[in-house]
Amino acid sequence: MSTYVLRIDCSDQKGLVHNITGVLFKYGFNITSNGEFVDKERGHFFMRTEFVGEPVKDELIGELRALLPENASVELIEARKKDIVILASTEPHCLGDLLIRHAYDEINARIRAVVSNHERLKALVEGFQIPFHYAPHEGLSREEHERTIREIINRNRPDYIILARYMRIFTPEFISAYHNRIINIHHSFLPAFIGASPYRQAYERGVKIIGATAHFVTNDLDEGPIITQNVTQVDHTYGPHEMQQAGRDVEKVVLAKALKLVFEDRVFINKNKTIIFE
Amino acid sequence: MSTYVLRIDCSDQKGLVHNITGVLFKYGFNITSNGEFVDKERGHFFMRTEFVGEPVKDELIGELRALLPENASVELIEARKKDIVILASTEPHCLGDLLIRHAYDEINARIRAVVSNHERLKALVEGFQIPFHYAPHEGLSREEHERTIREIINRNRPDYIILARYMRIFTPEFISAYHNRIINIHHSFLPAFIGASPYRQAYERGVKIIGATAHFVTNDLDEGPIITQNVTQVDHTYGPHEMQQAGRDVEKVVLAKALKLVFEDRVFINKNKTIIFE
Amino acid sequence: MSTYVLRIDCSDQKGLVHNITGVLFKYGFNITSNGEFVDKERGHFFMRTEFVGEPVKDELIGELRALLPENASVELIEARKKDIVILASTEPHCLGDLLIRHAYDEINARIRAVVSNHERLKALVEGFQIPFHYAPHEGLSREEHERTIREIINRNRPDYIILARYMRIFTPEFISAYHNRIINIHHSFLPAFIGASPYRQAYERGVKIIGATAHFVTNDLDEGPIITQNVTQVDHTYGPHEMQQAGRDVEKVVLAKALKLVFEDRVFINKNKTIIFE
Amino acid sequence: MSTYVLRIDCSDQKGLVHNITGVLFKYGFNITSNGEFVDKERGHFFMRTEFVGEPVKDELIGELRALLPENASVELIEARKKDIVILASTEPHCLGDLLIRHAYDEINARIRAVVSNHERLKALVEGFQIPFHYAPHEGLSREEHERTIREIINRNRPDYIILARYMRIFTPEFISAYHNRIINIHHSFLPAFIGASPYRQAYERGVKIIGATAHFVTNDLDEGPIITQNVTQVDHTYGPHEMQQAGRDVEKVVLAKALKLVFEDRVFINKNKTIIFE
């Protein structure tokens, strides 16, 4: 008996919950948790159900589709660790945090590889017996550099690509190659301080709170669907460096929280937003 | 067409969601939100459904009961403002906050009366055209004093009794007369600093965070089911008075949040805890 | 014996603290609290000292000036309640909160008058025996409308003007007439969602946290020095209206906190930022 | 030229700041930050001054002592990394976090050794090239076990001993051997849930917020001076295990923050509380 997550989204209409749970009931599955949400502006229905049982996948999806509107998306996911590739540059705090969670089985994922355009984090990664790929960008066009990275990624067939303080911008081609599968941690409380040096910007503006945002990556830089955000208080004694230090602790916790939610199949993308069944 | 909240709790078993939503679907009600939770330790199921329609109440409850385990509690509540009586002593911050929300229709309740064992808040209450009852406790036994208060409460037939910094302890008789209908704001992060002078206790202990807790009142003082809690940071420059001042802003926001949840029928009591469908 | 706050800011140089405290020591004043800060980027020194004594004001300031760089600003303020005029439009939450604190002496200020371009808050204000001035803007040019408001303000000679959800933009003339004396509560976590309808903007962007910002008003709308900020968590179930409701509790607490700091002479303006001695 | 921290505490009296800064001024030291606090209940003065210069240590302390009350404690500390020994049991989150900060020079300390009564964390520690000492407690009396640990500690001559989720209780002898030098992270918001299994306790009590507390260790278990605390929100869907998971992220951030403050000599112990100059 395995645990499954059933994810459905479709146009809203009456009777959806009754009909969907009817199929699950017929098979005698044991539902362990159930969440529904209707985006009333869009008239769109989202449902996530966790159950224990032994479904014949195609048959179950077929029966559900027969009851659902034509535009329905139906996913049946057997609970398993996600495969991920992490991209990082020089900062160890988010990457290191994920490596430790991974080493002690506290993240629902297998880190297949870490890719970096710098060598600073090599020893850290290899100390955890994870393959580290150094992919320098100097002297390469963006396309050439991305080709190398994509080759490494594709070889590892990840479910998700995690940008753990990776400091370069991708081409639209790269992003669409991994549609809705790239997750970034941005070092500000989006949409404040979009772009470069957000801690410097925050310092110049004299804010009293700084934050971090984990989001899916889309072509609009820093504009993808937000998964999690958090903040911490600062004051006038913080320079840009102290803000950055304080921010790091927020960044790593926000990223880890977002990944936990995504890796448990709790996050739906609803246009440019997320719906999260916690 | 009215809005209804259907609240069900019963022993957990398979098919509950399917069966319950089936009845609602049959009547053609439009479900606007739906929440379920199973307490696995107890094997107990909780469900809250909001829908729009015109049910015949007894018939609907009868049909649902026929499908549910014998121990099921089924409530069908037509959305309406709750009637409340507020008890206060001398501190204006929680009471005043409720009066303003009430005056501008930002709380889902009608304040029927305010009762106080002091006169300090009389002008405040009457400035909002709410009846103020002065019920001094001096020279009275606890039972005599409570008799006066109960007489005022009962005359107003409230759904809930709100203790907005009411500083006296009730007899078990009083509490059981209003079982699960008395809500208190405690000026600490329970279970820390139970009992008198929590801010003094917090100061003596040198804590770096203070909090407030809104909870249902039971016979075990400060031990009833917790509805909401929040905190704020303090430091060594705060004396007991400054902690109290800082705490007041937490108290009033925590109480208002708890009342919003209760007055929208979102809170279930599960033994000594709460389940909240936000 | 009165309590005084001495506020000094000047170019930084060695010996400032020693020299300043030497003067205070010579007079035998009892220093109750003392804060210093150096903005190293600017090379600028700030100091706030609270002491109890009976100074001859001009003499003390003269002695201090003689020891300080030429660009020094020296203020000696006898502790007293600040006089304020509050401007509001239609929302009661911030105004009501200030009225209650005022009624029970929990804000270090005297509310001289409330001015509004709407009549909705009249009863609330008058219930607290505070003069309410209705100053409608319909049919008036911005200059005409501001003339009325300035006349009311000037008659009351306030130390500060508080914008408690006042929804109109001022001319540069108005703002410079009350330089560094106008405090606004902005209903977002600045610099996110500058401009109109920040909660609608926040909803559209799908943020997971919303906030509020109290700041001094300058000619750059929403760009003045930030005094305090705070946030609260939201999720996908919050529409713009629910975000606004949740935001109100943050707004009123953030504004009250900012005013407490300003009214105790704890806030220095340092170019476009604040320095706060808590 | 080195950076120094001067730490003074003594009975409060007039002129202390003037006199102390006078000595520093005479030597021409460049004060970079300065904090003072008076505990008025105790009549006790605390001051922390950071300056750059080349003091003759004994001479400077002698001059200061001559100006200060007899009970004065005067410390002059040259800024340097602290030496620490970390004790852990089986949980990797706090230890791992410190190892990464250490590896990338983001903690003002040198980890001399890690001691554990379990082998689970050996590979983690050795992956960072830090000596790991396995000191099992099975079959040993408490005194025998502590003798082994003290031997390892003493060989490494640490400034501080960090309990990073070390799950055993020390004898009073052990604690007094390292008076005010042992720092613990407690997995609850003290003083709530003192003792064993705080997350289980929190779950049973149905709290809506859980926290963590970093504190100095004294003979009264869980009663030492608190350095930092923080919290995170939970709800009825969290079982004890989920609370523990959520709590871990709070624990590691709270511990790291406390250590940053202690290692920068910002924390004074004031009876059973702390005074912190941030």
Short mmCIF file of C-alpha atoms in Angstrom, two decimals, chain D:
data_model
loop_
_atom_site.label_atom_id
_atom_site.label_comp_id
_atom_site.label_asym_id
_atom_site.label_seq_id
_atom_site.Cartn_x
_atom_site.Cartn_y
_atom_site.Cartn_z
CA MET D 1 45.94 49.05 15.67
CA SER D 2 43.46 46.57 17.10
CA THR D 3 39.80 46.68 17.98
CA TYR D 4 38.97 46.37 21.67
CA VAL D 5 35.82 45.93 23.65
CA LEU D 6 35.77 47.54 27.08
CA ARG D 7 33.12 46.09 29.38
CA ILE D 8 32.35 47.74 32.69
CA ASP D 9 29.69 47.07 35.26
CA CYS D 10 29.45 48.65 38.70
CA SER D 11 27.11 50.39 41.11
CA ASP D 12 25.50 53.33 39.39
CA GLN D 13 26.68 56.85 40.24
CA LYS D 14 26.82 60.23 38.52
CA GLY D 15 29.57 60.99 36.05
CA LEU D 16 30.42 57.41 35.09
CA VAL D 17 30.11 57.90 31.35
CA HIS D 18 31.99 61.18 31.47
CA ASN D 19 34.80 59.70 33.51
CA ILE D 20 35.15 56.54 31.48
CA THR D 21 35.06 58.29 28.13
CA GLY D 22 37.55 60.80 29.49
CA VAL D 23 40.17 58.09 29.92
CA LEU D 24 39.54 56.77 26.43
CA PHE D 25 39.70 60.29 25.01
CA LYS D 26 42.99 60.99 26.76
CA TYR D 27 44.55 58.03 25.00
CA GLY D 28 43.12 59.17 21.69
CA PHE D 29 41.25 55.96 21.04
CA ASN D 30 38.66 56.05 18.31
CA ILE D 31 35.34 54.93 19.81
CA THR D 32 33.30 53.08 17.20
CA SER D 33 30.31 52.21 19.33
CA ASN D 34 29.15 52.80 22.82
CA GLY D 35 26.28 51.44 24.87
CA GLU D 36 25.18 52.09 28.43
CA PHE D 37 22.37 50.78 30.58
CA VAL D 38 21.35 51.32 34.18
CA ASP D 39 19.29 48.65 35.95
CA LYS D 40 17.36 51.04 38.14
CA GLU D 41 15.94 48.36 40.45
CA ARG D 42 19.45 47.24 41.31
CA GLY D 43 21.12 50.65 40.89
CA HIS D 44 23.67 49.00 38.66
CA PHE D 45 25.48 50.43 35.62
CA PHE D 46 26.61 48.53 32.51
CA MET D 47 28.73 49.90 29.68
CA ARG D 48 30.21 48.39 26.55
CA THR D 49 32.56 50.45 24.39
CA GLU D 50 34.22 49.36 21.18
CA PHE D 51 37.30 51.29 20.19
CA VAL D 52 40.32 51.11 17.93
CA GLY D 53 43.76 51.80 19.39
CA GLU D 54 46.84 50.34 21.04
CA PRO D 55 46.21 50.34 24.79
CA VAL D 56 48.63 49.11 27.43
CA LYS D 57 46.08 46.87 29.02
CA ASP D 58 47.06 46.95 32.70
CA GLU D 59 47.61 50.68 32.69
CA LEU D 60 44.27 51.41 31.08
CA ILE D 61 42.37 49.13 33.41
CA GLY D 62 44.20 50.65 36.39
CA GLU D 63 43.23 54.18 35.38
CA LEU D 64 39.63 53.17 34.91
CA ARG D 65 39.45 51.32 38.22
CA ALA D 66 40.71 54.39 40.02
CA LEU D 67 37.64 56.27 38.79
CA LEU D 68 35.07 53.56 39.41
CA PRO D 69 33.27 52.21 42.48
CA GLU D 70 35.02 49.39 44.27
CA ASN D 71 32.64 46.72 43.06
CA ALA D 72 33.40 47.53 39.43
CA SER D 73 34.11 44.74 36.99
CA VAL D 74 36.35 46.00 34.17
CA GLU D 75 37.24 43.83 31.19
CA LEU D 76 39.33 44.88 28.21
CA ILE D 77 39.00 42.32 25.43
CA GLU D 78 40.99 42.40 22.23
CA ALA D 79 38.70 41.43 19.39
CA ARG D 80 39.47 37.88 18.34
CA LYS D 81 37.66 34.72 17.47
CA LYS D 82 36.43 32.81 20.47
CA ASP D 83 37.46 29.20 20.92
CA ILE D 84 34.53 26.88 21.39
CA VAL D 85 33.75 23.24 22.00
CA ILE D 86 30.35 22.01 20.86
CA LEU D 87 28.44 19.22 22.58
CA ALA D 88 25.72 17.48 20.62
CA SER D 89 23.76 14.24 20.75
CA THR D 90 21.97 13.05 17.61
CA GLU D 91 20.28 16.04 15.98
CA PRO D 92 22.22 17.66 13.15
CA HIS D 93 20.37 20.93 12.58
CA CYS D 94 22.05 23.23 15.11
CA LEU D 95 25.47 21.61 14.86
CA GLY D 96 25.35 21.56 11.05
CA ASP D 97 24.36 25.19 10.94
CA LEU D 98 27.33 26.14 13.11
CA LEU D 99 29.71 24.02 11.04
CA ILE D 100 28.72 25.79 7.83
CA ARG D 101 28.99 29.24 9.36
CA HIS D 102 32.37 28.20 10.70
CA ALA D 103 33.58 26.81 7.39
CA TYR D 104 32.81 30.09 5.64
CA ASP D 105 33.98 32.35 8.42
CA GLU D 106 30.53 33.64 9.30
CA ILE D 107 30.79 33.00 13.01
CA ASN D 108 33.26 34.78 15.22
CA ALA D 109 34.66 31.54 16.64
CA ARG D 110 36.97 28.61 16.07
CA ILE D 111 35.34 25.23 16.67
CA ARG D 112 38.08 23.32 18.49
CA ALA D 113 36.17 20.08 18.85
CA VAL D 114 32.76 18.45 18.83
CA VAL D 115 31.89 15.95 21.53
CA SER D 116 28.89 13.65 21.30
CA ASN D 117 27.46 10.76 23.27
CA HIS D 118 26.33 9.25 19.94
CA GLU D 119 28.11 8.48 16.68
CA ARG D 120 25.39 9.74 14.35
CA LEU D 121 27.02 13.12 13.72
CA LYS D 122 30.60 11.87 13.27
CA ALA D 123 30.63 11.94 9.47
CA LEU D 124 29.07 15.38 9.39
CA VAL D 125 31.71 16.84 11.69
CA GLU D 126 34.66 15.12 10.08
CA GLY D 127 33.46 16.21 6.65
CA PHE D 128 34.32 19.70 7.87
CA GLN D 129 37.75 18.62 9.18
CA ILE D 130 36.78 19.26 12.79
CA PRO D 131 37.84 16.77 15.50
CA PHE D 132 34.91 14.63 16.61
CA HIS D 133 35.04 12.89 19.98
CA TYR D 134 32.65 10.07 20.66
CA ALA D 135 32.01 9.91 24.39
CA PRO D 136 29.30 7.32 25.05
CA HIS D 137 27.53 7.47 28.37
CA GLU D 138 26.34 3.87 28.50
CA GLY D 139 27.63 1.94 31.46
CA LEU D 140 29.16 5.05 33.03
CA SER D 141 28.12 7.00 36.07
CA ARG D 142 27.28 10.63 35.37
CA GLU D 143 30.54 11.63 37.05
CA GLU D 144 32.63 9.24 34.98
CA HIS D 145 31.02 10.43 31.78
CA GLU D 146 31.51 14.09 32.65
CA ARG D 147 35.14 13.39 33.54
CA THR D 148 35.73 12.24 29.95
CA ILE D 149 33.96 15.25 28.53
CA ARG D 150 35.76 17.70 30.80
CA GLU D 151 39.07 16.19 29.83
CA ILE D 152 38.29 16.81 26.14
CA ILE D 153 36.99 20.29 26.84
CA ASN D 154 39.92 21.31 28.99
CA ARG D 155 42.45 20.10 26.46
CA ASN D 156 40.87 22.52 23.97
CA ARG D 157 40.74 25.48 26.37
CA PRO D 158 37.53 26.95 24.96
CA ASP D 159 36.08 30.32 25.82
CA TYR D 160 32.60 28.84 25.58
CA ILE D 161 30.91 25.46 25.53
CA ILE D 162 27.92 25.23 23.22
CA LEU D 163 25.16 22.70 23.78
CA ALA D 164 23.78 22.18 20.29
CA ARG D 165 20.90 19.86 21.20
CA TYR D 166 22.91 17.95 23.77
CA MET D 167 20.29 15.92 25.55
CA ARG D 168 21.83 15.14 28.92
CA ILE D 169 21.74 17.03 32.19
CA PHE D 170 24.97 18.09 33.86
CA THR D 171 25.98 17.89 37.48
CA PRO D 172 26.37 21.15 39.40
CA GLU D 173 30.12 20.47 39.44
CA PHE D 174 30.29 20.45 35.68
CA ILE D 175 28.31 23.65 35.41
CA SER D 176 30.32 25.55 37.98
CA ALA D 177 33.55 24.43 36.31
CA TYR D 178 32.47 26.56 33.32
CA HIS D 179 30.60 29.32 35.10
CA ASN D 180 28.70 31.58 32.66
CA ARG D 181 30.45 29.90 29.75
CA ILE D 182 27.92 27.22 28.79
CA ILE D 183 25.22 28.17 26.29
CA ASN D 184 22.23 25.96 25.55
CA ILE D 185 19.46 26.00 22.98
CA HIS D 186 16.20 24.93 24.57
CA HIS D 187 13.48 23.66 22.26
CA SER D 188 10.67 25.71 23.70
CA PHE D 189 9.72 29.24 24.47
CA LEU D 190 10.94 29.30 28.06
CA PRO D 191 9.50 29.32 30.66
CA ALA D 192 6.79 27.35 28.87
CA PHE D 193 7.30 23.60 28.62
CA ILE D 194 10.28 23.25 30.89
CA GLY D 195 11.70 19.75 31.03
CA ALA D 196 11.43 16.80 28.69
CA SER D 197 9.57 16.56 25.37
CA PRO D 198 8.49 20.17 25.04
CA TYR D 199 7.07 19.62 21.57
CA ARG D 200 4.92 16.81 22.90
CA GLN D 201 3.85 19.11 25.72
CA ALA D 202 3.11 21.91 23.24
CA TYR D 203 1.05 19.58 21.11
CA GLU D 204 -0.95 18.34 24.09
CA ARG D 205 -1.62 21.90 25.18
CA GLY D 206 -2.74 22.92 21.71
CA VAL D 207 -0.57 26.05 21.42
CA LYS D 208 -0.67 28.10 18.24
CA ILE D 209 2.95 29.25 18.44
CA ILE D 210 6.10 27.35 19.30
CA GLY D 211 9.49 28.82 20.11
CA ALA D 212 13.08 28.31 21.10
CA THR D 213 15.31 29.89 23.71
CA ALA D 214 19.08 30.27 23.85
CA HIS D 215 20.32 30.74 27.40
CA PHE D 216 23.29 30.44 29.68
CA VAL D 217 23.24 27.23 31.69
CA THR D 218 22.98 27.40 35.45
CA ASN D 219 22.23 24.77 38.04
CA ASP D 220 18.52 25.40 37.77
CA LEU D 221 17.71 23.44 34.67
CA ASP D 222 16.15 25.62 31.96
CA GLU D 223 16.36 28.61 34.30
CA GLY D 224 19.57 30.37 33.23
CA PRO D 225 19.73 33.90 31.79
CA ILE D 226 17.94 34.11 28.45
CA ILE D 227 19.93 35.49 25.52
CA THR D 228 17.56 35.21 22.55
CA GLN D 229 14.13 33.77 21.80
CA ASN D 230 12.04 33.44 18.73
CA VAL D 231 8.83 31.72 17.63
CA THR D 232 6.94 30.36 14.67
CA GLN D 233 3.24 29.76 14.11
CA VAL D 234 1.67 26.33 14.12
CA ASP D 235 -1.92 25.12 13.95
CA HIS D 236 -4.09 22.10 14.66
CA THR D 237 -2.72 20.22 11.66
CA TYR D 238 0.71 19.98 13.32
CA GLY D 239 1.36 16.81 15.28
CA PRO D 240 4.27 16.62 17.73
CA HIS D 241 6.57 15.59 14.89
CA GLU D 242 5.60 18.51 12.65
CA MET D 243 6.00 20.90 15.57
CA GLN D 244 9.46 19.51 16.14
CA GLN D 245 10.35 19.98 12.48
CA ALA D 246 9.08 23.55 12.49
CA GLY D 247 10.85 24.17 15.76
CA ARG D 248 14.23 23.10 14.41
CA ASP D 249 14.41 26.06 12.07
CA VAL D 250 13.71 28.37 14.97
CA GLU D 251 16.24 26.63 17.20
CA LYS D 252 19.15 26.95 14.85
CA VAL D 253 18.52 30.58 14.04
CA VAL D 254 18.02 31.48 17.71
CA LEU D 255 21.21 29.70 18.75
CA ALA D 256 23.28 31.29 15.99
CA LYS D 257 21.96 34.74 16.89
CA ALA D 258 22.78 34.22 20.56
CA LEU D 259 26.29 33.06 19.74
CA LYS D 260 26.90 36.03 17.49
CA LEU D 261 25.99 38.34 20.37
CA VAL D 262 28.05 36.46 22.94
CA PHE D 263 31.10 36.07 20.71
CA GLU D 264 31.11 39.81 20.04
CA ASP D 265 31.13 40.42 23.80
CA ARG D 266 27.75 42.14 23.64
CA VAL D 267 26.04 40.16 26.40
CA PHE D 268 26.24 40.99 30.11
CA ILE D 269 24.78 38.71 32.73
CA ASN D 270 22.73 40.71 35.22
CA LYS D 271 21.71 38.27 37.96
CA ASN D 272 19.32 35.90 36.18
CA LYS D 273 18.87 38.09 33.11
CA THR D 274 20.96 39.39 30.26
CA ILE D 275 21.70 42.89 29.04
CA ILE D 276 22.57 42.98 25.38
CA PHE D 277 24.19 45.86 23.51
CA GLU D 278 23.32 45.19 19.89
#
